Amino acid sequence: MRRGVTRSPLPWLAGLIALYLAVPVGAFVVRFAVSNQRGFGSAGLFPSLLVSLESATISLALITVLGVPLAYLLARSSGRVASVLGVVVQLPLAFPPLMCGILLVYLVGPYTFLGRLFDGHLTMSVTGVILAQTFVSAPFLIVGARAAFASVEPSLMDVAATLGHSELSRFRRVALPVAARGIRAGMLLAWLRAFGEYGAVVVIAYHPFSLPVYTYNQFSGAGLPTTLAPSALALLVAVAVVGLSRIRLDPRPRAALVPEASAPAPSPPHRVGFDLDHRVGSFRLSVSHRPGGNRLAILGPSGSGKSTLLRCLAGLQGAAAGGVRLGDRAIEGVRVEDRRVGYVAQRFSLYPHMTVWQHLMFARGATPSIAAHWLARLGLEGLEDRFPRQLSGGQQQRVGLAQALCSSPALLLLDEPFSGLDPPVRRDLQRELRRLQRDTGLSTVLVTHDPEEAALLSEDLIVLSEGAALQSGPSRGVFAHPASPRVARLLGIPNLHRAVVASEGLIDAQGTLLEVNAEGVGANAAVLWSIRPEHVRVRADGRLLGTLADIADLGTTTELEVALANDLRIVARTPEGLDLEVGQPCRIELPPEAITVWPDPMPTSPTSAPGGGEASRPA
Ligand code: ADP
Ligand code: MG
């Protein structure tokens, strides 16, 4: 052991149990090798092996056909019935196998209803062996498959629904392939458990001998040496089955044959309007929007209900979420699969088992020539045969977008589609989407927490907070005239403050008099005013004296926060590096032409600090 490394007991503990597990197998192999009486000639050995192989395989088939749907439903349900059922199906794991056999007697024993119905053939028969094995080994598959289904991202299922796939199709084409590994591991355990089951089998079907029952009989009748052959066979089978299960079955998909591209027929824009009132847990979303332009953005902080709103529009929250209109059609009663609403989820819109081309062709009714069009249009040519893990973040988002477009949607919903991307990639994609909006006239609802993105990609804007709209209307208007300091902060406008008009061209901002170019506001009127940080001049002969509250070097610019009288804080940004320290006096100038003033839509008492002080700090 290297010096300086603490001696750890872990390798010793691990080594001890590994030895305990390995030594008996080693000893058996040695004994098998040197023995000249292994018991291969004993009567009944190979028939019992056949019984075990046959019954375990039929058991597994039964468990798979019935247990996989059960596991899927359990993974997707959260009710009381599901949790009770979840415990019940695990009971055979906790119960001694012998007792499981005894329990089964109450169901399939010769004197029960079922037993009589089948003339007693459910016991003391291969059928009995299968029934006993199924009972004890089913939980291994159900528990494994349930965990695998539970780890399938719900948004993958949601996106598939918006692409027109029914519940059964989503199960078959999304849940099963994504959960396949976990299901296979469960199948392996279930088969091995069924093959090796002794306790339950011996109660239900002592005859015909299965391999474990045969082996025990040999052991108790003729002693250890005659168990060499059946044990060796069992070991061989176990090794073979584990080996077989490691063979990857997923065939590589054939290379995509991309046909000649043809653009989709232009469809008239379908403007969206809604009147939603919906609860999830303790959260309530209550928002209305009258159809306006084609491009709507929902801007709000994390947790404000943006994704929930989008899910309501897609139909993923059920019909009771409220009214949704698309063009002149009310669609709240239309199933998700039939809404023709494209949906790019906040994360995870891509299927790990599908290539790019398969994604594009995944929507119900997708046509190859239109898929080829979007493939080229979104710069994905040459990537058709790649899987999502072989794509960059930006390419993945393009695939998500192309996939939604291939369903020829009447409305496209985008949930923070660019949020995880590097700034340059993000800007590229934003511009791409803007061109798409312009060229296709497609109606979009974009969810974002980035004001710049909202400004770039929307005509109408809803500023959302805690499930309600703080302000809505044409984006230009909302950006130019935020209704409150809170909205201004969400719009990323720093230096927004309240003031009172002192006289023509002069406002009183918390005791600091500022010259402004404002017309049409009378004396004593409450106003909001703001100035962009890059318009604030920091200079030795500045008229306003304050104290430097903060200074940060942002690489290409320096950002300062200057506290004026009554703690009126002004953020300034300059390209020059400044040799100033926090706490030092600092002079600034606010050019009148750079100050925007507008009537305060929600004036507080004339002397109060703006927005309770909340607008005084930069976002
Ligand atoms: P955003 O997308 O704006 O970040 P969301 O729409 O995801 O916000 O969530 C809004 C609120 O609803 C959050 O407070 C969240 O915790 C809550 N919420 C979302 N989904 C559920 C749910 N299935 N059960 C309970 N609460 C939920
Ligand atoms: Mg969200």
PDB file of N, CA, C and O in Angstrom, residues 508-535:
ATOM      1  N   ASP A 508     -38.473  64.649  -9.651  1.00  0.00           N
ATOM      2  CA  ASP A 508     -37.883  64.487  -8.325  1.00  0.00           C
ATOM      3  C   ASP A 508     -37.816  62.991  -8.023  1.00  0.00           C
ATOM      4  O   ASP A 508     -38.837  62.358  -7.750  1.00  0.00           O
ATOM      5  N   ALA A 509     -36.610  62.423  -8.136  1.00  0.00           N
ATOM      6  CA  ALA A 509     -36.420  60.996  -7.882  1.00  0.00           C
ATOM      7  C   ALA A 509     -35.854  60.820  -6.480  1.00  0.00           C
ATOM      8  O   ALA A 509     -34.646  60.974  -6.275  1.00  0.00           O
ATOM      9  N   GLN A 510     -36.714  60.564  -5.545  1.00  0.00           N
ATOM     10  CA  GLN A 510     -36.304  60.354  -4.151  1.00  0.00           C
ATOM     11  C   GLN A 510     -35.391  61.469  -3.648  1.00  0.00           C
ATOM     12  O   GLN A 510     -34.379  61.191  -2.996  1.00  0.00           O
ATOM     13  N   GLY A 511     -35.694  62.701  -4.051  1.00  0.00           N
ATOM     14  CA  GLY A 511     -34.903  63.824  -3.557  1.00  0.00           C
ATOM     15  C   GLY A 511     -33.822  64.265  -4.522  1.00  0.00           C
ATOM     16  O   GLY A 511     -33.246  65.333  -4.374  1.00  0.00           O
ATOM     17  N   THR A 512     -33.529  63.448  -5.536  1.00  0.00           N
ATOM     18  CA  THR A 512     -32.558  63.862  -6.554  1.00  0.00           C
ATOM     19  C   THR A 512     -33.330  64.468  -7.728  1.00  0.00           C
ATOM     20  O   THR A 512     -34.213  63.812  -8.277  1.00  0.00           O
ATOM     21  N   LEU A 513     -33.015  65.712  -8.076  1.00  0.00           N
ATOM     22  CA  LEU A 513     -33.721  66.350  -9.189  1.00  0.00           C
ATOM     23  C   LEU A 513     -33.026  66.001 -10.493  1.00  0.00           C
ATOM     24  O   LEU A 513     -31.802  66.119 -10.614  1.00  0.00           O
ATOM     25  N   LEU A 514     -33.816  65.527 -11.478  1.00  0.00           N
ATOM     26  CA  LEU A 514     -33.238  65.123 -12.760  1.00  0.00           C
ATOM     27  C   LEU A 514     -33.907  65.877 -13.895  1.00  0.00           C
ATOM     28  O   LEU A 514     -35.136  66.007 -13.918  1.00  0.00           O
ATOM     29  N   GLU A 515     -33.099  66.328 -14.819  1.00  0.00           N
ATOM     30  CA  GLU A 515     -33.651  66.950 -16.023  1.00  0.00           C
ATOM     31  C   GLU A 515     -34.073  65.844 -16.975  1.00  0.00           C
ATOM     32  O   GLU A 515     -33.319  64.886 -17.197  1.00  0.00           O
ATOM     33  N   VAL A 516     -35.262  65.983 -17.535  1.00  0.00           N
ATOM     34  CA  VAL A 516     -35.744  64.974 -18.483  1.00  0.00           C
ATOM     35  C   VAL A 516     -36.412  65.660 -19.670  1.00  0.00           C
ATOM     36  O   VAL A 516     -36.820  66.809 -19.571  1.00  0.00           O
ATOM     37  N   ASN A 517     -36.501  64.917 -20.786  1.00  0.00           N
ATOM     38  CA  ASN A 517     -37.219  65.443 -21.953  1.00  0.00           C
ATOM     39  C   ASN A 517     -38.619  64.837 -21.965  1.00  0.00           C
ATOM     40  O   ASN A 517     -38.915  63.987 -22.790  1.00  0.00           O
ATOM     41  N   ALA A 518     -39.451  65.162 -21.003  1.00  0.00           N
ATOM     42  CA  ALA A 518     -40.788  64.573 -20.953  1.00  0.00           C
ATOM     43  C   ALA A 518     -41.820  65.632 -21.258  1.00  0.00           C
ATOM     44  O   ALA A 518     -41.714  66.754 -20.791  1.00  0.00           O
ATOM     45  N   GLU A 519     -42.783  65.210 -22.067  1.00  0.00           N
ATOM     46  CA  GLU A 519     -43.868  66.139 -22.369  1.00  0.00           C
ATOM     47  C   GLU A 519     -45.182  65.486 -21.982  1.00  0.00           C
ATOM     48  O   GLU A 519     -45.284  64.266 -21.938  1.00  0.00           O
ATOM     49  N   GLY A 520     -46.154  66.306 -21.719  1.00  0.00           N
ATOM     50  CA  GLY A 520     -47.508  65.800 -21.478  1.00  0.00           C
ATOM     51  C   GLY A 520     -47.721  65.236 -20.094  1.00  0.00           C
ATOM     52  O   GLY A 520     -48.697  64.539 -19.871  1.00  0.00           O
ATOM     53  N   VAL A 521     -46.793  65.409 -19.191  1.00  0.00           N
ATOM     54  CA  VAL A 521     -47.065  64.996 -17.808  1.00  0.00           C
ATOM     55  C   VAL A 521     -47.071  66.255 -16.937  1.00  0.00           C
ATOM     56  O   VAL A 521     -46.119  67.031 -16.942  1.00  0.00           O
ATOM     57  N   GLY A 522     -48.143  66.407 -16.212  1.00  0.00           N
ATOM     58  CA  GLY A 522     -48.307  67.621 -15.423  1.00  0.00           C
ATOM     59  C   GLY A 522     -47.546  67.558 -14.118  1.00  0.00           C
ATOM     60  O   GLY A 522     -47.088  66.487 -13.698  1.00  0.00           O
ATOM     61  N   ALA A 523     -47.364  68.701 -13.493  1.00  0.00           N
ATOM     62  CA  ALA A 523     -46.668  68.765 -12.210  1.00  0.00           C
ATOM     63  C   ALA A 523     -47.359  67.866 -11.190  1.00  0.00           C
ATOM     64  O   ALA A 523     -48.571  67.676 -11.239  1.00  0.00           O
ATOM     65  N   ASN A 524     -46.542  67.288 -10.315  1.00  0.00           N
ATOM     66  CA  ASN A 524     -46.993  66.384  -9.244  1.00  0.00           C
ATOM     67  C   ASN A 524     -47.469  65.022  -9.742  1.00  0.00           C
ATOM     68  O   ASN A 524     -47.910  64.199  -8.954  1.00  0.00           O
ATOM     69  N   ALA A 525     -47.418  64.788 -11.063  1.00  0.00           N
ATOM     70  CA  ALA A 525     -47.840  63.480 -11.574  1.00  0.00           C
ATOM     71  C   ALA A 525     -46.809  62.430 -11.166  1.00  0.00           C
ATOM     72  O   ALA A 525     -45.606  62.698 -11.150  1.00  0.00           O
ATOM     73  N   ALA A 526     -47.319  61.251 -10.818  1.00  0.00           N
ATOM     74  CA  ALA A 526     -46.407  60.142 -10.502  1.00  0.00           C
ATOM     75  C   ALA A 526     -45.922  59.531 -11.812  1.00  0.00           C
ATOM     76  O   ALA A 526     -46.717  59.299 -12.716  1.00  0.00           O
ATOM     77  N   VAL A 527     -44.627  59.340 -11.923  1.00  0.00           N
ATOM     78  CA  VAL A 527     -44.067  58.766 -13.151  1.00  0.00           C
ATOM     79  C   VAL A 527     -43.099  57.632 -12.824  1.00  0.00           C
ATOM     80  O   VAL A 527     -42.660  57.480 -11.682  1.00  0.00           O
ATOM     81  N   LEU A 528     -42.846  56.825 -13.859  1.00  0.00           N
ATOM     82  CA  LEU A 528     -41.737  55.869 -13.787  1.00  0.00           C
ATOM     83  C   LEU A 528     -40.680  56.394 -14.744  1.00  0.00           C
ATOM     84  O   LEU A 528     -41.001  56.991 -15.769  1.00  0.00           O
ATOM     85  N   TRP A 529     -39.437  56.208 -14.386  1.00  0.00           N
ATOM     86  CA  TRP A 529     -38.386  56.611 -15.318  1.00  0.00           C
ATOM     87  C   TRP A 529     -37.298  55.559 -15.336  1.00  0.00           C
ATOM     88  O   TRP A 529     -37.133  54.801 -14.364  1.00  0.00           O
ATOM     89  N   SER A 530     -36.611  55.470 -16.461  1.00  0.00           N
ATOM     90  CA  SER A 530     -35.495  54.518 -16.501  1.00  0.00           C
ATOM     91  C   SER A 530     -34.419  55.042 -17.438  1.00  0.00           C
ATOM     92  O   SER A 530     -34.660  55.922 -18.272  1.00  0.00           O
ATOM     93  N   ILE A 531     -33.232  54.508 -17.256  1.00  0.00           N
ATOM     94  CA  ILE A 531     -32.117  54.861 -18.128  1.00  0.00           C
ATOM     95  C   ILE A 531     -31.292  53.605 -18.335  1.00  0.00           C
ATOM     96  O   ILE A 531     -31.092  52.816 -17.399  1.00  0.00           O
ATOM     97  N   ARG A 532     -30.883  53.355 -19.551  1.00  0.00           N
ATOM     98  CA  ARG A 532     -30.071  52.156 -19.807  1.00  0.00           C
ATOM     99  C   ARG A 532     -28.694  52.357 -19.194  1.00  0.00           C
ATOM    100  O   ARG A 532     -28.120  53.451 -19.263  1.00  0.00           O
ATOM    101  N   PRO A 533     -28.127  51.332 -18.583  1.00  0.00           N
ATOM    102  CA  PRO A 533     -26.858  51.475 -17.860  1.00  0.00           C
ATOM    103  C   PRO A 533     -25.732  52.032 -18.729  1.00  0.00           C
ATOM    104  O   PRO A 533     -24.879  52.776 -18.263  1.00  0.00           O
ATOM    105  N   GLU A 534     -25.753  51.692 -20.050  1.00  0.00           N
ATOM    106  CA  GLU A 534     -24.656  52.164 -20.896  1.00  0.00           C
ATOM    107  C   GLU A 534     -24.792  53.649 -21.227  1.00  0.00           C
ATOM    108  O   GLU A 534     -23.875  54.259 -21.777  1.00  0.00           O
ATOM    109  N   HIS A 535     -25.950  54.262 -20.908  1.00  0.00           N
ATOM    110  CA  HIS A 535     -26.120  55.698 -21.133  1.00  0.00           C
ATOM    111  C   HIS A 535     -25.726  56.544 -19.929  1.00  0.00           C
ATOM    112  O   HIS A 535     -25.668  57.763 -20.020  1.00  0.00           O
TER     113      HIS A 535
END
